[in-house]
Amino acid sequence: MDEQLITISIDEPFEPLVAEEMLRSVVQRTLLLEGWPSAELTVLVTDDETVCQLNRDYRGLDEPTDVLSFSAQEMQPDATTFVSAPEMVNYLGDVIIAYPVAAAQAPTFGRSVVEELALLAVHGALHLLGYDHGTPARRK
């Protein structure tokens, strides 16, 4: 059974500023285009402080960033991955977006905040699917 479960969580101060259904829609389309009709993930829109703390704890960088992705599955070729039961949806992981960073950088790239949030949600989802841009070769 094909099913996507995209949970969108928006911290209270940002609720009136974020279109939950838009985020869900762009992530669902991304998963479908990438061949994942059955998948589950969470998108959290939060503040700079939360993202900064996560960035410090998990990446060793004491600064906020626009988006972080935390995969529930290791995507390296030699890694052991969790195998779900056939009737279960594959849980991919979590995407965390810093709303203040997104809002501040959107004009720099000539985008609206809505467009920036959509791009960051897609960017984060692609990371969960194994895409990486850490090196020039991976960027391609």
JSON list of C-alpha atoms in Angstrom, two decimals:
[
{"chain": "A", "resi": 1, "resn": "MET", "atom": "CA", "xyz": [0.00, 0.00, 0.00]},
{"chain": "A", "resi": 2, "resn": "ASP", "atom": "CA", "xyz": [1.47, 3.35, -1.02]},
{"chain": "A", "resi": 3, "resn": "GLU", "atom": "CA", "xyz": [1.24, 5.90, 1.73]},
{"chain": "A", "resi": 4, "resn": "GLN", "atom": "CA", "xyz": [3.13, 8.98, 2.74]},
{"chain": "A", "resi": 5, "resn": "LEU", "atom": "CA", "xyz": [2.89, 10.31, 6.26]},
{"chain": "A", "resi": 6, "resn": "ILE", "atom": "CA", "xyz": [4.35, 13.80, 6.40]},
{"chain": "A", "resi": 7, "resn": "THR", "atom": "CA", "xyz": [4.05, 15.32, 9.86]},
{"chain": "A", "resi": 8, "resn": "ILE", "atom": "CA", "xyz": [4.45, 19.09, 9.92]},
{"chain": "A", "resi": 9, "resn": "SER", "atom": "CA", "xyz": [5.16, 20.71, 13.28]},
{"chain": "A", "resi": 10, "resn": "ILE", "atom": "CA", "xyz": [5.39, 24.49, 13.53]},
{"chain": "A", "resi": 11, "resn": "ASP", "atom": "CA", "xyz": [6.46, 26.25, 16.72]},
{"chain": "A", "resi": 12, "resn": "GLU", "atom": "CA", "xyz": [3.73, 28.59, 17.94]},
{"chain": "A", "resi": 13, "resn": "PRO", "atom": "CA", "xyz": [5.36, 31.94, 17.05]},
{"chain": "A", "resi": 14, "resn": "PHE", "atom": "CA", "xyz": [5.61, 30.85, 13.41]},
{"chain": "A", "resi": 15, "resn": "GLU", "atom": "CA", "xyz": [2.20, 29.18, 12.99]},
{"chain": "A", "resi": 16, "resn": "PRO", "atom": "CA", "xyz": [0.53, 32.19, 11.35]},
{"chain": "A", "resi": 17, "resn": "LEU", "atom": "CA", "xyz": [3.52, 32.63, 9.02]},
{"chain": "A", "resi": 18, "resn": "VAL", "atom": "CA", "xyz": [3.87, 29.10, 7.64]},
{"chain": "A", "resi": 19, "resn": "ALA", "atom": "CA", "xyz": [1.54, 27.27, 5.25]},
{"chain": "A", "resi": 20, "resn": "GLU", "atom": "CA", "xyz": [1.54, 23.72, 6.65]},
{"chain": "A", "resi": 21, "resn": "GLU", "atom": "CA", "xyz": [-0.21, 22.20, 3.62]},
{"chain": "A", "resi": 22, "resn": "MET", "atom": "CA", "xyz": [2.27, 23.79, 1.22]},
{"chain": "A", "resi": 23, "resn": "LEU", "atom": "CA", "xyz": [5.18, 22.18, 3.09]},
{"chain": "A", "resi": 24, "resn": "ARG", "atom": "CA", "xyz": [3.43, 18.81, 3.15]},
{"chain": "A", "resi": 25, "resn": "SER", "atom": "CA", "xyz": [2.65, 19.07, -0.57]},
{"chain": "A", "resi": 26, "resn": "VAL", "atom": "CA", "xyz": [6.20, 19.90, -1.71]},
{"chain": "A", "resi": 27, "resn": "VAL", "atom": "CA", "xyz": [7.67, 17.11, 0.42]},
{"chain": "A", "resi": 28, "resn": "GLN", "atom": "CA", "xyz": [5.10, 14.60, -0.86]},
{"chain": "A", "resi": 29, "resn": "ARG", "atom": "CA", "xyz": [5.84, 15.55, -4.47]},
{"chain": "A", "resi": 30, "resn": "THR", "atom": "CA", "xyz": [9.58, 15.27, -3.84]},
{"chain": "A", "resi": 31, "resn": "LEU", "atom": "CA", "xyz": [9.20, 11.78, -2.38]},
{"chain": "A", "resi": 32, "resn": "LEU", "atom": "CA", "xyz": [7.02, 10.66, -5.28]},
{"chain": "A", "resi": 33, "resn": "LEU", "atom": "CA", "xyz": [9.42, 12.05, -7.89]},
{"chain": "A", "resi": 34, "resn": "GLU", "atom": "CA", "xyz": [12.29, 10.27, -6.16]},
{"chain": "A", "resi": 35, "resn": "GLY", "atom": "CA", "xyz": [10.43, 6.94, -6.14]},
{"chain": "A", "resi": 36, "resn": "TRP", "atom": "CA", "xyz": [9.25, 6.86, -2.52]},
{"chain": "A", "resi": 37, "resn": "PRO", "atom": "CA", "xyz": [5.46, 6.36, -2.63]},
{"chain": "A", "resi": 38, "resn": "SER", "atom": "CA", "xyz": [5.56, 4.86, 0.88]},
{"chain": "A", "resi": 39, "resn": "ALA", "atom": "CA", "xyz": [7.53, 6.97, 3.34]},
{"chain": "A", "resi": 40, "resn": "GLU", "atom": "CA", "xyz": [7.19, 8.91, 6.54]},
{"chain": "A", "resi": 41, "resn": "LEU", "atom": "CA", "xyz": [9.06, 11.96, 7.80]},
{"chain": "A", "resi": 42, "resn": "THR", "atom": "CA", "xyz": [8.65, 14.95, 10.05]},
{"chain": "A", "resi": 43, "resn": "VAL", "atom": "CA", "xyz": [9.26, 18.62, 9.22]},
{"chain": "A", "resi": 44, "resn": "LEU", "atom": "CA", "xyz": [9.71, 21.01, 12.15]},
{"chain": "A", "resi": 45, "resn": "VAL", "atom": "CA", "xyz": [9.74, 24.79, 11.68]},
{"chain": "A", "resi": 46, "resn": "THR", "atom": "CA", "xyz": [11.37, 26.34, 14.71]},
{"chain": "A", "resi": 47, "resn": "ASP", "atom": "CA", "xyz": [13.59, 29.15, 15.98]},
{"chain": "A", "resi": 48, "resn": "ASP", "atom": "CA", "xyz": [17.29, 29.90, 15.55]},
{"chain": "A", "resi": 49, "resn": "GLU", "atom": "CA", "xyz": [18.13, 28.87, 19.12]},
{"chain": "A", "resi": 50, "resn": "THR", "atom": "CA", "xyz": [16.78, 25.33, 18.65]},
{"chain": "A", "resi": 51, "resn": "VAL", "atom": "CA", "xyz": [18.55, 24.87, 15.32]},
{"chain": "A", "resi": 52, "resn": "CYS", "atom": "CA", "xyz": [21.77, 26.33, 16.75]},
{"chain": "A", "resi": 53, "resn": "GLN", "atom": "CA", "xyz": [21.66, 23.86, 19.66]},
{"chain": "A", "resi": 54, "resn": "LEU", "atom": "CA", "xyz": [21.07, 20.91, 17.30]},
{"chain": "A", "resi": 55, "resn": "ASN", "atom": "CA", "xyz": [23.82, 22.14, 14.98]},
{"chain": "A", "resi": 56, "resn": "ARG", "atom": "CA", "xyz": [26.22, 22.40, 17.94]},
{"chain": "A", "resi": 57, "resn": "ASP", "atom": "CA", "xyz": [25.26, 19.00, 19.40]},
{"chain": "A", "resi": 58, "resn": "TYR", "atom": "CA", "xyz": [25.28, 17.00, 16.18]},
{"chain": "A", "resi": 59, "resn": "ARG", "atom": "CA", "xyz": [27.57, 18.85, 13.76]},
{"chain": "A", "resi": 60, "resn": "GLY", "atom": "CA", "xyz": [29.93, 20.68, 16.13]},
{"chain": "A", "resi": 61, "resn": "LEU", "atom": "CA", "xyz": [28.98, 24.06, 14.64]},
{"chain": "A", "resi": 62, "resn": "ASP", "atom": "CA", "xyz": [27.91, 26.68, 17.17]},
{"chain": "A", "resi": 63, "resn": "GLU", "atom": "CA", "xyz": [25.68, 28.66, 14.81]},
{"chain": "A", "resi": 64, "resn": "PRO", "atom": "CA", "xyz": [22.19, 28.55, 13.41]},
{"chain": "A", "resi": 65, "resn": "THR", "atom": "CA", "xyz": [21.67, 27.26, 9.90]},
{"chain": "A", "resi": 66, "resn": "ASP", "atom": "CA", "xyz": [18.68, 27.22, 7.58]},
{"chain": "A", "resi": 67, "resn": "VAL", "atom": "CA", "xyz": [17.90, 23.48, 7.56]},
{"chain": "A", "resi": 68, "resn": "LEU", "atom": "CA", "xyz": [19.10, 20.31, 9.24]},
{"chain": "A", "resi": 69, "resn": "SER", "atom": "CA", "xyz": [18.20, 16.75, 8.33]},
{"chain": "A", "resi": 70, "resn": "PHE", "atom": "CA", "xyz": [18.43, 13.79, 10.68]},
{"chain": "A", "resi": 71, "resn": "SER", "atom": "CA", "xyz": [18.16, 10.50, 8.84]},
{"chain": "A", "resi": 72, "resn": "ALA", "atom": "CA", "xyz": [16.55, 7.53, 10.54]},
{"chain": "A", "resi": 73, "resn": "GLN", "atom": "CA", "xyz": [18.53, 5.32, 8.17]},
{"chain": "A", "resi": 74, "resn": "GLU", "atom": "CA", "xyz": [22.20, 5.35, 7.31]},
{"chain": "A", "resi": 75, "resn": "MET", "atom": "CA", "xyz": [22.52, 5.81, 3.55]},
{"chain": "A", "resi": 76, "resn": "GLN", "atom": "CA", "xyz": [26.17, 4.79, 3.16]},
{"chain": "A", "resi": 77, "resn": "PRO", "atom": "CA", "xyz": [26.61, 1.68, 0.98]},
{"chain": "A", "resi": 78, "resn": "ASP", "atom": "CA", "xyz": [28.31, -0.34, 3.74]},
{"chain": "A", "resi": 79, "resn": "ALA", "atom": "CA", "xyz": [25.96, 0.69, 6.57]},
{"chain": "A", "resi": 80, "resn": "THR", "atom": "CA", "xyz": [23.44, -1.61, 8.19]},
{"chain": "A", "resi": 81, "resn": "THR", "atom": "CA", "xyz": [19.94, -0.23, 7.73]},
{"chain": "A", "resi": 82, "resn": "PHE", "atom": "CA", "xyz": [16.77, -0.86, 9.65]},
{"chain": "A", "resi": 83, "resn": "VAL", "atom": "CA", "xyz": [14.39, -3.02, 7.66]},
{"chain": "A", "resi": 84, "resn": "SER", "atom": "CA", "xyz": [10.69, -2.25, 8.11]},
{"chain": "A", "resi": 85, "resn": "ALA", "atom": "CA", "xyz": [8.00, -4.89, 7.96]},
{"chain": "A", "resi": 86, "resn": "PRO", "atom": "CA", "xyz": [6.40, -4.98, 4.47]},
{"chain": "A", "resi": 87, "resn": "GLU", "atom": "CA", "xyz": [3.17, -3.41, 5.73]},
{"chain": "A", "resi": 88, "resn": "MET", "atom": "CA", "xyz": [4.99, -0.57, 7.49]},
{"chain": "A", "resi": 89, "resn": "VAL", "atom": "CA", "xyz": [5.83, 2.83, 6.01]},
{"chain": "A", "resi": 90, "resn": "ASN", "atom": "CA", "xyz": [9.57, 3.64, 5.81]},
{"chain": "A", "resi": 91, "resn": "TYR", "atom": "CA", "xyz": [10.43, 6.29, 8.41]},
{"chain": "A", "resi": 92, "resn": "LEU", "atom": "CA", "xyz": [13.06, 8.48, 6.75]},
{"chain": "A", "resi": 93, "resn": "GLY", "atom": "CA", "xyz": [13.80, 10.96, 9.54]},
{"chain": "A", "resi": 94, "resn": "ASP", "atom": "CA", "xyz": [13.38, 14.60, 10.51]},
{"chain": "A", "resi": 95, "resn": "VAL", "atom": "CA", "xyz": [13.87, 17.92, 8.73]},
{"chain": "A", "resi": 96, "resn": "ILE", "atom": "CA", "xyz": [14.31, 20.98, 10.96]},
{"chain": "A", "resi": 97, "resn": "ILE", "atom": "CA", "xyz": [13.99, 24.46, 9.45]},
{"chain": "A", "resi": 98, "resn": "ALA", "atom": "CA", "xyz": [14.98, 27.68, 11.23]},
{"chain": "A", "resi": 99, "resn": "TYR", "atom": "CA", "xyz": [12.24, 30.14, 10.27]},
{"chain": "A", "resi": 100, "resn": "PRO", "atom": "CA", "xyz": [14.24, 33.30, 11.15]},
{"chain": "A", "resi": 101, "resn": "VAL", "atom": "CA", "xyz": [17.20, 32.19, 9.01]},
{"chain": "A", "resi": 102, "resn": "ALA", "atom": "CA", "xyz": [14.88, 31.28, 6.13]},
{"chain": "A", "resi": 103, "resn": "ALA", "atom": "CA", "xyz": [13.09, 34.63, 6.35]},
{"chain": "A", "resi": 104, "resn": "ALA", "atom": "CA", "xyz": [16.37, 36.55, 6.48]},
{"chain": "A", "resi": 105, "resn": "GLN", "atom": "CA", "xyz": [18.02, 34.77, 3.55]},
{"chain": "A", "resi": 106, "resn": "ALA", "atom": "CA", "xyz": [14.99, 34.63, 1.21]},
{"chain": "A", "resi": 107, "resn": "PRO", "atom": "CA", "xyz": [15.44, 38.18, -0.17]},
{"chain": "A", "resi": 108, "resn": "THR", "atom": "CA", "xyz": [19.15, 37.52, -0.73]},
{"chain": "A", "resi": 109, "resn": "PHE", "atom": "CA", "xyz": [18.18, 34.78, -3.20]},
{"chain": "A", "resi": 110, "resn": "GLY", "atom": "CA", "xyz": [15.27, 36.72, -4.70]},
{"chain": "A", "resi": 111, "resn": "ARG", "atom": "CA", "xyz": [12.65, 34.45, -3.16]},
{"chain": "A", "resi": 112, "resn": "SER", "atom": "CA", "xyz": [9.64, 34.98, -0.95]},
{"chain": "A", "resi": 113, "resn": "VAL", "atom": "CA", "xyz": [9.70, 33.42, 2.51]},
{"chain": "A", "resi": 114, "resn": "VAL", "atom": "CA", "xyz": [7.12, 30.86, 1.31]},
{"chain": "A", "resi": 115, "resn": "GLU", "atom": "CA", "xyz": [9.38, 29.89, -1.60]},
{"chain": "A", "resi": 116, "resn": "GLU", "atom": "CA", "xyz": [12.40, 29.67, 0.70]},
{"chain": "A", "resi": 117, "resn": "LEU", "atom": "CA", "xyz": [10.56, 27.42, 3.16]},
{"chain": "A", "resi": 118, "resn": "ALA", "atom": "CA", "xyz": [9.45, 25.16, 0.27]},
{"chain": "A", "resi": 119, "resn": "LEU", "atom": "CA", "xyz": [13.02, 24.96, -1.04]},
{"chain": "A", "resi": 120, "resn": "LEU", "atom": "CA", "xyz": [14.39, 24.14, 2.42]},
{"chain": "A", "resi": 121, "resn": "ALA", "atom": "CA", "xyz": [11.77, 21.44, 3.00]},
{"chain": "A", "resi": 122, "resn": "VAL", "atom": "CA", "xyz": [12.66, 19.82, -0.34]},
{"chain": "A", "resi": 123, "resn": "HIS", "atom": "CA", "xyz": [16.39, 20.24, 0.37]},
{"chain": "A", "resi": 124, "resn": "GLY", "atom": "CA", "xyz": [16.00, 18.55, 3.74]},
{"chain": "A", "resi": 125, "resn": "ALA", "atom": "CA", "xyz": [13.88, 15.72, 2.33]},
{"chain": "A", "resi": 126, "resn": "LEU", "atom": "CA", "xyz": [16.49, 15.06, -0.37]},
{"chain": "A", "resi": 127, "resn": "HIS", "atom": "CA", "xyz": [19.16, 14.77, 2.33]},
{"chain": "A", "resi": 128, "resn": "LEU", "atom": "CA", "xyz": [17.02, 12.12, 4.01]},
{"chain": "A", "resi": 129, "resn": "LEU", "atom": "CA", "xyz": [16.98, 10.23, 0.72]},
{"chain": "A", "resi": 130, "resn": "GLY", "atom": "CA", "xyz": [20.77, 10.21, 0.64]},
{"chain": "A", "resi": 131, "resn": "TYR", "atom": "CA", "xyz": [21.60, 13.28, -1.43]},
{"chain": "A", "resi": 132, "resn": "ASP", "atom": "CA", "xyz": [24.61, 15.18, -0.15]},
{"chain": "A", "resi": 133, "resn": "HIS", "atom": "CA", "xyz": [26.43, 18.31, -1.28]},
{"chain": "A", "resi": 134, "resn": "GLY", "atom": "CA", "xyz": [29.42, 18.15, 1.03]},
{"chain": "A", "resi": 135, "resn": "THR", "atom": "CA", "xyz": [31.92, 17.69, -1.77]},
{"chain": "A", "resi": 136, "resn": "PRO", "atom": "CA", "xyz": [32.01, 18.85, -5.40]},
{"chain": "A", "resi": 137, "resn": "ALA", "atom": "CA", "xyz": [31.56, 15.27, -6.61]},
{"chain": "A", "resi": 138, "resn": "ARG", "atom": "CA", "xyz": [28.52, 14.73, -4.35]},
{"chain": "A", "resi": 139, "resn": "ARG", "atom": "CA", "xyz": [27.11, 18.13, -5.35]},
{"chain": "A", "resi": 140, "resn": "LYS", "atom": "CA", "xyz": [26.80, 16.90, -8.95]}
]
